[in-house]
Amino acid sequence: MTPAPLGLRLREILLRQAQDPGGLDGRRLQGVVGDLCGADQQDLLPALRYLVVCPPFLRALRARPPLADPRLADQLRAALQQVFAPGLCARMAPVLAQLLARPAVPAAATGRPRPPGRPAP
């Protein structure tokens, strides 16, 4: 799995965990990160483990809606840059981008027409 899909998958899991009382325990979140990172992402593991226990991240994950604060990306980049080397921070950029992405709005909700051949949900 490349960094961007890793961030997206992590987002899905963490949003589910945020709905579970007690699901946002730091050790539990670090375990999730450890389980997700494959052999090709072991270099990202320390930064991801740091990220999921970082106070701004935990606050944003507990907020309603979770991970929606537009300032969060800058806060987390700054936190990572204080601890990790620039090369690792650069590799974390696509993970952060997907992790903090807002959910897509369905075409029906935006008033945009559906592509031809696509049935209504």
Coordinates of N, CA, C and O in Angstrom, one line a residue:
M1 N 0.9 -1.2 0.0 CA 0.0 0.0 0.0 C 0.9 1.2 0.0 O 1.9 1.3 0.8
T2 N 0.6 2.2 -0.8 CA 1.4 3.4 -0.9 C 0.9 4.4 0.2 O -0.2 4.1 0.8
P3 N 1.6 5.5 0.4 CA 1.2 6.4 1.5 C -0.2 7.0 1.4 O -0.9 7.0 2.4
A4 N -0.6 7.4 0.2 CA -2.0 8.0 0.1 C -3.1 7.0 0.5 O -3.9 7.3 1.3
P5 N -3.1 5.7 -0.1 CA -4.1 4.8 0.4 C -4.0 4.4 1.9 O -5.0 4.2 2.5
L6 N -2.8 4.5 2.4 CA -2.6 4.2 3.8 C -3.3 5.3 4.6 O -4.0 5.0 5.6
G7 N -3.2 6.5 4.2 CA -3.9 7.6 4.9 C -5.4 7.5 4.8 O -6.1 7.7 5.8
L8 N -5.9 7.1 3.7 CA -7.3 6.9 3.5 C -7.8 5.8 4.4 O -8.9 5.9 5.0
R9 N -7.1 4.7 4.3 CA -7.5 3.5 5.2 C -7.5 3.8 6.6 O -8.4 3.5 7.4
L10 N -6.4 4.6 7.0 CA -6.3 5.0 8.4 C -7.5 5.9 8.8 O -8.0 5.7 9.9
R11 N -7.9 6.8 8.0 CA -9.0 7.7 8.2 C -10.3 6.9 8.4 O -11.0 7.1 9.4
E12 N -10.5 5.9 7.6 CA -11.7 5.1 7.7 C -11.8 4.4 9.1 O -12.8 4.4 9.8
I13 N -10.6 3.8 9.5 CA -10.6 3.0 10.7 C -10.7 4.0 11.9 O -11.5 3.7 12.8
L14 N -10.0 5.1 11.9 CA -10.1 6.0 13.0 C -11.4 6.7 13.2 O -11.9 6.9 14.3
L15 N -12.1 7.0 12.1 CA -13.5 7.5 12.2 C -14.4 6.5 12.8 O -15.3 6.8 13.6
R16 N -14.2 5.2 12.5 CA -15.0 4.2 13.1 C -14.7 4.0 14.6 O -15.6 3.9 15.4
Q17 N -13.4 4.1 14.9 CA -12.9 4.0 16.3 C -13.5 5.2 17.1 O -13.8 5.0 18.3
A18 N -13.6 6.4 16.5 CA -14.1 7.5 17.2 C -15.5 7.4 17.7 O -15.9 8.1 18.6
Q19 N -16.3 6.5 17.0 CA -17.7 6.3 17.4 C -17.8 5.3 18.6 O -18.8 5.2 19.2
D20 N -16.7 4.6 18.8 CA -16.7 3.6 19.9 C -16.2 4.2 21.2 O -15.1 4.7 21.2
P21 N -17.0 4.2 22.3 CA -16.5 4.7 23.5 C -15.3 4.0 23.9 O -15.2 2.8 23.9
G22 N -14.3 4.7 24.3 CA -13.0 4.1 24.6 C -12.1 3.7 23.4 O -11.0 3.2 23.6
G23 N -12.6 4.0 22.2 CA -11.9 3.6 21.0 C -10.7 4.5 20.7 O -9.9 4.2 19.8
L24 N -10.6 5.6 21.4 CA -9.5 6.6 21.1 C -8.4 6.5 22.1 O -7.7 7.5 22.4
D25 N -8.2 5.4 22.7 CA -7.1 5.2 23.6 C -5.8 5.2 22.8 O -5.7 4.6 21.7
G26 N -4.8 5.9 23.3 CA -3.5 6.1 22.5 C -2.8 4.8 22.2 O -2.4 4.6 21.0
R27 N -2.8 3.8 23.1 CA -2.1 2.5 22.8 C -2.9 1.8 21.7 O -2.3 1.2 20.8
R28 N -4.2 1.9 21.8 CA -5.0 1.2 20.8 C -4.8 1.8 19.4 O -4.7 1.1 18.4
L29 N -4.8 3.1 19.4 CA -4.6 3.8 18.1 C -3.2 3.5 17.5 O -3.0 3.3 16.3
Q30 N -2.2 3.4 18.4 CA -0.8 3.1 17.9 C -0.8 1.6 17.4 O -0.1 1.3 16.5
G31 N -1.6 0.8 18.0 CA -1.7 -0.6 17.5 C -2.3 -0.7 16.2 O -1.9 -1.5 15.3
V32 N -3.3 0.1 15.9 CA -4.0 0.2 14.6 C -3.0 0.6 13.6 O -2.9 0.0 12.5
V33 N -2.2 1.6 13.9 CA -1.2 2.1 12.9 C -0.2 0.9 12.7 O 0.2 0.7 11.5
G34 N 0.3 0.3 13.7 CA 1.2 -0.8 13.5 C 0.7 -1.9 12.7 O 1.4 -2.5 11.8
D35 N -0.6 -2.2 12.8 CA -1.2 -3.3 12.0 C -1.4 -2.9 10.6 O -1.3 -3.7 9.7
L36 N -1.6 -1.6 10.3 CA -1.8 -1.1 8.9 C -0.5 -1.0 8.1 O -0.5 -1.2 6.9
C37 N 0.6 -0.7 8.8 CA 1.9 -0.4 8.1 C 2.5 -1.8 7.6 O 2.8 -2.6 8.5
G38 N 2.7 -1.9 6.4 CA 3.3 -3.1 5.8 C 4.8 -2.9 5.8 O 5.4 -1.9 6.3
A39 N 5.5 -3.9 5.3 CA 7.0 -3.8 5.2 C 7.5 -2.6 4.5 O 8.5 -2.1 4.9
D40 N 6.8 -2.1 3.5 CA 7.2 -1.0 2.7 C 7.0 0.3 3.4 O 7.4 1.4 2.9
Q41 N 6.3 0.3 4.5 CA 6.0 1.6 5.2 C 6.6 1.6 6.6 O 6.2 2.5 7.4
Q42 N 7.5 0.8 6.9 CA 8.1 0.8 8.3 C 8.7 2.1 8.6 O 8.8 2.5 9.8
D43 N 9.2 2.8 7.6 CA 9.9 4.1 7.9 C 8.8 5.1 8.3 O 9.2 6.1 9.0
L44 N 7.6 5.0 8.0 CA 6.5 5.9 8.4 C 6.0 5.6 9.8 O 5.3 6.4 10.4
L45 N 6.2 4.4 10.3 CA 5.6 3.9 11.5 C 5.9 4.9 12.7 O 4.9 5.2 13.4
P46 N 7.1 5.3 13.0 CA 7.3 6.2 14.1 C 6.5 7.5 14.0 O 5.9 7.9 15.0
A47 N 6.5 8.1 12.8 CA 5.7 9.3 12.6 C 4.2 9.1 12.8 O 3.5 9.9 13.4
L48 N 3.7 8.0 12.3 CA 2.3 7.7 12.4 C 1.9 7.4 13.9 O 0.9 7.9 14.3
R49 N 2.8 6.7 14.6 CA 2.5 6.4 16.0 C 2.5 7.7 16.8 O 1.7 7.9 17.7
Y50 N 3.4 8.6 16.5 CA 3.5 9.9 17.1 C 2.2 10.7 16.8 O 1.6 11.3 17.7
L51 N 1.8 10.7 15.6 CA 0.7 11.5 15.1 C -0.6 11.1 15.8 O -1.4 12.0 16.2
V52 N -0.9 9.8 16.0 CA -2.2 9.4 16.5 C -2.3 9.7 18.0 O -3.4 9.6 18.6
V53 N -1.2 10.0 18.7 CA -1.3 10.4 20.1 C -1.0 11.9 20.3 O -1.0 12.4 21.4
C54 N -0.8 12.6 19.2 CA -0.5 14.1 19.3 C -1.8 14.8 19.8 O -2.9 14.5 19.2
P55 N -1.7 15.6 20.8 CA -2.9 16.3 21.3 C -3.8 16.9 20.3 O -5.1 16.8 20.4
P56 N -3.3 17.7 19.3 CA -4.2 18.3 18.4 C -5.0 17.3 17.5 O -6.2 17.5 17.2
F57 N -4.3 16.2 17.2 CA -5.0 15.2 16.4 C -6.1 14.5 17.2 O -7.2 14.3 16.8
L58 N -5.8 14.2 18.5 CA -6.8 13.5 19.3 C -8.0 14.4 19.6 O -9.1 14.0 19.5
R59 N -7.7 15.7 19.8 CA -8.8 16.7 19.9 C -9.7 16.7 18.7 O -10.9 16.7 18.8
A60 N -9.1 16.8 17.5 CA -9.8 16.8 16.3 C -10.6 15.5 16.0 O -11.7 15.5 15.4
L61 N -10.0 14.4 16.4 CA -10.7 13.1 16.2 C -11.9 13.0 17.2 O -12.9 12.4 16.8
R62 N -11.8 13.6 18.3 CA -13.0 13.6 19.3 C -14.0 14.6 19.0 O -15.1 14.6 19.5
A63 N -13.7 15.6 18.1 CA -14.6 16.7 17.8 C -15.8 16.2 16.9 O -15.7 15.1 16.4
R64 N -16.8 16.9 16.8 CA -18.0 16.6 16.0 C -18.1 17.7 15.0 O -18.4 18.8 15.4
P65 N -18.0 17.5 13.7 CA -17.5 16.2 13.1 C -16.0 16.0 13.3 O -15.3 17.0 13.4
P66 N -15.6 14.8 13.3 CA -14.2 14.5 13.6 C -13.3 14.9 12.4 O -13.7 14.8 11.2
L67 N -12.1 15.3 12.7 CA -11.1 15.6 11.7 C -11.5 16.7 10.7 O -11.0 16.7 9.6
A68 N -12.4 17.6 11.1 CA -12.9 18.6 10.2 C -12.3 20.0 10.3 O -12.5 20.8 9.5
D69 N -11.4 20.2 11.3 CA -10.8 21.5 11.5 C -9.8 21.8 10.4 O -8.9 21.1 10.2
P70 N -10.1 22.9 9.7 CA -9.2 23.2 8.5 C -7.8 23.6 9.0 O -6.8 23.5 8.2
R71 N -7.6 23.9 10.2 CA -6.2 24.3 10.7 C -5.4 23.0 11.1 O -4.2 23.1 11.3
L72 N -6.0 21.9 11.2 CA -5.4 20.7 11.7 C -4.2 20.3 10.8 O -3.1 19.9 11.4
A73 N -4.3 20.3 9.5 CA -3.2 19.9 8.7 C -1.9 20.7 9.0 O -0.8 20.1 9.1
D74 N -2.0 22.0 9.1 CA -0.8 22.8 9.4 C -0.3 22.5 10.8 O 0.9 22.5 11.0
Q75 N -1.2 22.3 11.8 CA -0.7 22.0 13.1 C 0.0 20.7 13.2 O 1.1 20.6 13.8
L76 N -0.5 19.7 12.5 CA 0.2 18.4 12.5 C 1.5 18.4 11.7 O 2.4 17.7 12.1
R77 N 1.5 19.1 10.6 CA 2.8 19.2 9.8 C 3.8 19.9 10.7 O 5.0 19.4 10.8
A78 N 3.5 20.9 11.4 CA 4.4 21.6 12.3 C 4.9 20.7 13.5 O 6.1 20.6 13.8
A79 N 3.9 19.9 14.0 CA 4.3 19.0 15.1 C 5.3 17.9 14.6 O 6.3 17.6 15.2
L80 N 5.0 17.4 13.4 CA 5.9 16.4 12.8 C 7.3 16.9 12.5 O 8.3 16.3 12.7
Q81 N 7.3 18.2 12.0 CA 8.6 18.8 11.6 C 9.5 19.1 12.8 O 10.7 19.2 12.7
Q82 N 8.9 19.2 14.0 CA 9.6 19.4 15.2 C 10.3 18.2 15.7 O 11.3 18.3 16.4
V83 N 9.9 17.0 15.3 CA 10.4 15.8 15.8 C 11.1 14.9 14.7 O 12.1 14.3 15.0
F84 N 10.6 15.0 13.5 CA 11.1 14.1 12.4 C 11.9 14.8 11.3 O 11.7 16.0 11.1
A85 N 12.7 14.1 10.6 CA 13.6 14.6 9.6 C 12.7 15.1 8.4 O 11.6 14.5 8.2
P86 N 13.2 16.1 7.6 CA 12.4 16.6 6.5 C 12.0 15.5 5.5 O 10.9 15.6 5.0
G87 N 12.8 14.6 5.2 CA 12.5 13.5 4.3 C 11.3 12.7 4.7 O 10.4 12.4 3.9
L88 N 11.3 12.4 6.0 CA 10.1 11.6 6.5 C 8.9 12.5 6.5 O 7.8 12.0 6.2
C89 N 9.0 13.7 6.9 CA 7.8 14.6 6.8 C 7.3 14.7 5.4 O 6.1 14.7 5.2
A90 N 8.2 14.7 4.4 CA 7.7 14.8 3.0 C 7.0 13.5 2.7 O 6.0 13.5 1.9
R91 N 7.5 12.4 3.1 CA 6.8 11.1 2.9 C 5.4 11.0 3.6 O 4.5 10.3 3.1
M92 N 5.3 11.8 4.7 CA 4.0 11.8 5.4 C 3.0 12.7 4.8 O 1.8 12.5 5.1
A93 N 3.4 13.6 3.9 CA 2.5 14.5 3.3 C 1.3 13.9 2.6 O 0.1 14.2 2.9
P94 N 1.4 12.8 1.8 CA 0.2 12.2 1.2 C -0.6 11.4 2.2 O -1.8 11.3 2.0
V95 N 0.0 10.9 3.2 CA -0.7 10.2 4.3 C -1.6 11.3 5.0 O -2.8 11.0 5.1
L96 N -1.1 12.4 5.3 CA -1.8 13.4 6.0 C -2.9 14.0 5.1 O -4.1 14.2 5.5
A97 N -2.6 14.1 3.8 CA -3.7 14.7 2.9 C -4.9 13.8 2.9 O -6.0 14.3 2.9
Q98 N -4.7 12.5 2.8 CA -5.8 11.5 2.7 C -6.4 11.4 4.1 O -7.7 11.2 4.2
L99 N -5.6 11.4 5.2 CA -6.1 11.2 6.5 C -7.1 12.3 6.9 O -8.1 12.1 7.6
L100 N -6.8 13.5 6.4 CA -7.5 14.7 6.8 C -8.6 15.2 5.8 O -9.2 16.2 6.0
A101 N -8.6 14.4 4.7 CA -9.6 14.8 3.6 C -11.0 14.8 4.1 O -11.4 13.9 4.9
R102 N -11.8 15.7 3.6 CA -13.2 15.7 4.0 C -13.9 14.7 3.1 O -13.5 14.5 2.0
P103 N -14.9 14.1 3.6 CA -15.7 13.1 2.8 C -16.3 13.7 1.6 O -16.7 14.9 1.6
A104 N -16.3 13.0 0.5 CA -16.8 13.5 -0.7 C -18.3 13.6 -0.6 O -19.0 12.8 0.0
V105 N -18.9 14.6 -1.2 CA -20.3 14.8 -1.2 C -20.9 14.1 -2.4 O -20.4 14.3 -3.6
P106 N -21.9 13.3 -2.3 CA -22.5 12.6 -3.4 C -23.0 13.5 -4.4 O -23.5 14.6 -4.1
A107 N -23.0 13.1 -5.7 CA -23.4 14.0 -6.8 C -24.8 14.5 -6.6 O -25.2 15.6 -6.9
A108 N -25.7 13.6 -6.1 CA -27.1 14.0 -5.9 C -27.2 15.2 -4.9 O -28.1 16.0 -5.1
A109 N -26.4 15.2 -3.9 CA -26.5 16.3 -2.9 C -25.9 17.6 -3.5 O -26.3 18.6 -3.0
T110 N -25.1 17.6 -4.5 CA -24.5 18.8 -5.0 C -25.4 19.4 -6.2 O -25.1 20.5 -6.6
G111 N -26.3 18.6 -6.7 CA -27.2 19.0 -7.8 C -26.5 18.8 -9.1 O -27.1 19.2 -10.1
R112 N -25.3 18.2 -9.1 CA -24.6 17.9 -10.4 C -25.3 16.7 -11.0 O -25.6 15.8 -10.3
P113 N -25.4 16.7 -12.3 CA -26.0 15.5 -13.0 C -25.1 14.3 -12.9 O -23.9 14.4 -12.8
R114 N -25.7 13.1 -12.9 CA -24.9 11.9 -12.9 C -24.3 11.6 -14.2 O -25.0 12.0 -15.2
P115 N -23.2 11.0 -14.3 CA -22.7 10.6 -15.6 C -23.7 9.6 -16.3 O -24.4 8.9 -15.6
P116 N -23.8 9.6 -17.6 CA -24.7 8.7 -18.3 C -24.4 7.2 -17.9 O -23.2 6.8 -17.7
G117 N -25.4 6.5 -17.7 CA -25.3 5.1 -17.4 C -25.2 4.8 -16.0 O -25.1 3.6 -15.6
R118 N -25.2 5.8 -15.1 CA -25.1 5.6 -13.7 C -26.4 5.6 -13.1 O -27.1 6.7 -13.1
P119 N -26.9 4.6 -12.4 CA -28.2 4.6 -11.8 C -28.2 5.4 -10.5 O -27.2 5.6 -9.9
A120 N -29.3 5.9 -10.1 CA -29.5 6.6 -8.8 C -29.3 5.7 -7.7 O -29.6 4.5 -7.8
P121 N -28.7 6.2 -6.6 CA -28.5 5.2 -5.4 C -29.8 4.9 -4.8 O -30.8 5.4 -4.8

